[in-house]
Amino acid sequence: MMLAQNLPWVPLLVPDMPSPETLLPWLERMHAARHYSNFGPLVQELEYSFAQKFGLEPEQVTTVANATQGLELALQALELPPGSRVLVPALTFVATATAVVRAGHVPVLADVDAATWLLTPEIARSACTRMCINAVLPVATFGMPHGMQAWQQFEQVTGLPVIIDAAAAYGSQWLQGAEGTLVFSLHATKSLPAGEGGLVVSTRPGLAAKVRQLSNFGINLDPATTLPVGTLASLGTNAKMSEYHAAIGLASLQKWELHAQQRQALQADLMQELQQASRYPLAWQAKGPGGPLQAPTLLCMRLPDESVRATVEHACQQARVMTRRWYQPLLPHMAVLQQRCLVLDTPDAQLLGQTLLGLPFFLGMTQPQRQRVLSVITSQ
Ligand SMILES: Cc1ncc(COP(=O)(O)O)c(C=O)c1O
């Protein structure tokens, strides 16, 4: 029998990027047009496809270089007073909070729902009774979609703007007929990969157009305004998506539906097999108010307690099965953020922080790889 130390690791993630042959026609189009960035034909085509999918006008959608910049610029476009308090969940990727700080505001770290792992409108309402909050940045945790009608109602009742960090939720998070603002990531590890990339979708009047302008240094390109074209309208940055990245995004879009179905099927199978194999009760993220995950990109289980998690982690390490404590340490425990954030009570996020463990999940996982993950869980 082969010793574990001679086996290759079962990776945690394998990006699902289009092959060079698939990309070639798009790259040839780009090269023929001699247009490599600055909102070229491929970026326009990609944005047009997104506008159609969301049922919006093209000016309500803009691509950006990545979701982090998309979040920062969407916050900047809201024109909140400097130092505004923006509610974010304690359980999220660091970029949710760093985008708030870099936009000149203060993240207020809030709890998440124990079952869906989402910062809900109820949690946001309760935070607003405890301190002054100026905006809310809920996260579609691990891609789980929010109920947009409820967030639209929250915006209407409180007057506070809401931007959903839907970085991991392309294909799962939709507007569901409501008003709202969504920011997606098109990173190589996401369900619609462009290598690097982001997408801002917003029904808020002028928001996507403002983000687009801010992503192009803040230069006015609109002849309809009083400001001359080419003049600086606001302090922007360079966060444009290049034509190279749009080429990858367009190629990925052609396979998206098939791959999303395959992701769903793989996740359902793995969850069932793990559930049967494990002698510990496993818990999974509950379906959110916005419906189920349409295109999962990772597999994260919840173990009964911290010591079981440590045992399972150790066994995976021995069997050369990669694991990851997703979104940990939690934001309140990050030294750099502690000085810049306000922290509310986060009991459910703390419990999740002690018990969540990510396992390998990627399209093309082989039977031996799946078997190795299952046998390490069975042996525990
Ligand atoms: C919740 C969340 N927000 C933001 C980001 C950052 O996305 P990007 O890499 O496109 O900047 C990620 C990346 O995984 C994320 O998970």
CSV table of C-alpha atoms in Angstrom, one decimal, residues 14-23 186-197 244-249 251-253 255 259 263 362-363:
chain,number,residue,atom,x,y,z
A,14,VAL,CA,-8.5,24.0,-8.8
A,15,PRO,CA,-9.5,27.0,-10.9
A,16,ASP,CA,-11.9,26.2,-13.7
A,17,MET,CA,-10.3,28.5,-16.3
A,18,PRO,CA,-10.9,28.2,-20.1
A,19,SER,CA,-8.2,26.4,-22.1
A,20,PRO,CA,-5.8,28.5,-24.3
A,21,GLU,CA,-7.5,27.0,-27.5
A,22,THR,CA,-10.9,28.2,-26.3
A,23,LEU,CA,-9.5,31.7,-25.6
A,186,LEU,CA,-14.6,37.1,-11.4
A,187,HIS,CA,-11.4,35.8,-9.8
A,188,ALA,CA,-9.9,32.6,-11.1
A,189,THR,CA,-11.4,30.6,-8.2
A,190,LYS,CA,-14.9,31.9,-8.7
A,191,SER,CA,-17.8,30.3,-10.7
A,192,LEU,CA,-17.4,32.7,-13.6
A,193,PRO,CA,-13.6,33.2,-13.8
A,194,ALA,CA,-11.8,35.9,-15.7
A,195,GLY,CA,-8.5,35.4,-13.9
A,196,GLU,CA,-9.1,38.7,-12.1
A,197,GLY,CA,-12.2,40.8,-12.5
A,244,TYR,CA,-7.5,40.1,-21.9
A,245,HIS,CA,-9.6,39.5,-18.8
A,246,ALA,CA,-12.9,40.2,-20.7
A,247,ALA,CA,-11.8,37.6,-23.2
A,248,ILE,CA,-11.5,35.0,-20.4
A,249,GLY,CA,-14.8,36.1,-18.9
A,251,ALA,CA,-15.1,32.3,-22.8
A,252,SER,CA,-16.1,31.3,-19.3
A,253,LEU,CA,-19.7,32.6,-19.9
A,255,LYS,CA,-19.5,27.1,-20.3
A,259,HIS,CA,-20.3,24.0,-15.1
A,263,ARG,CA,-20.8,22.1,-9.4
A,362,PHE,CA,-13.4,21.5,-7.6
A,363,LEU,CA,-14.7,20.4,-11.0
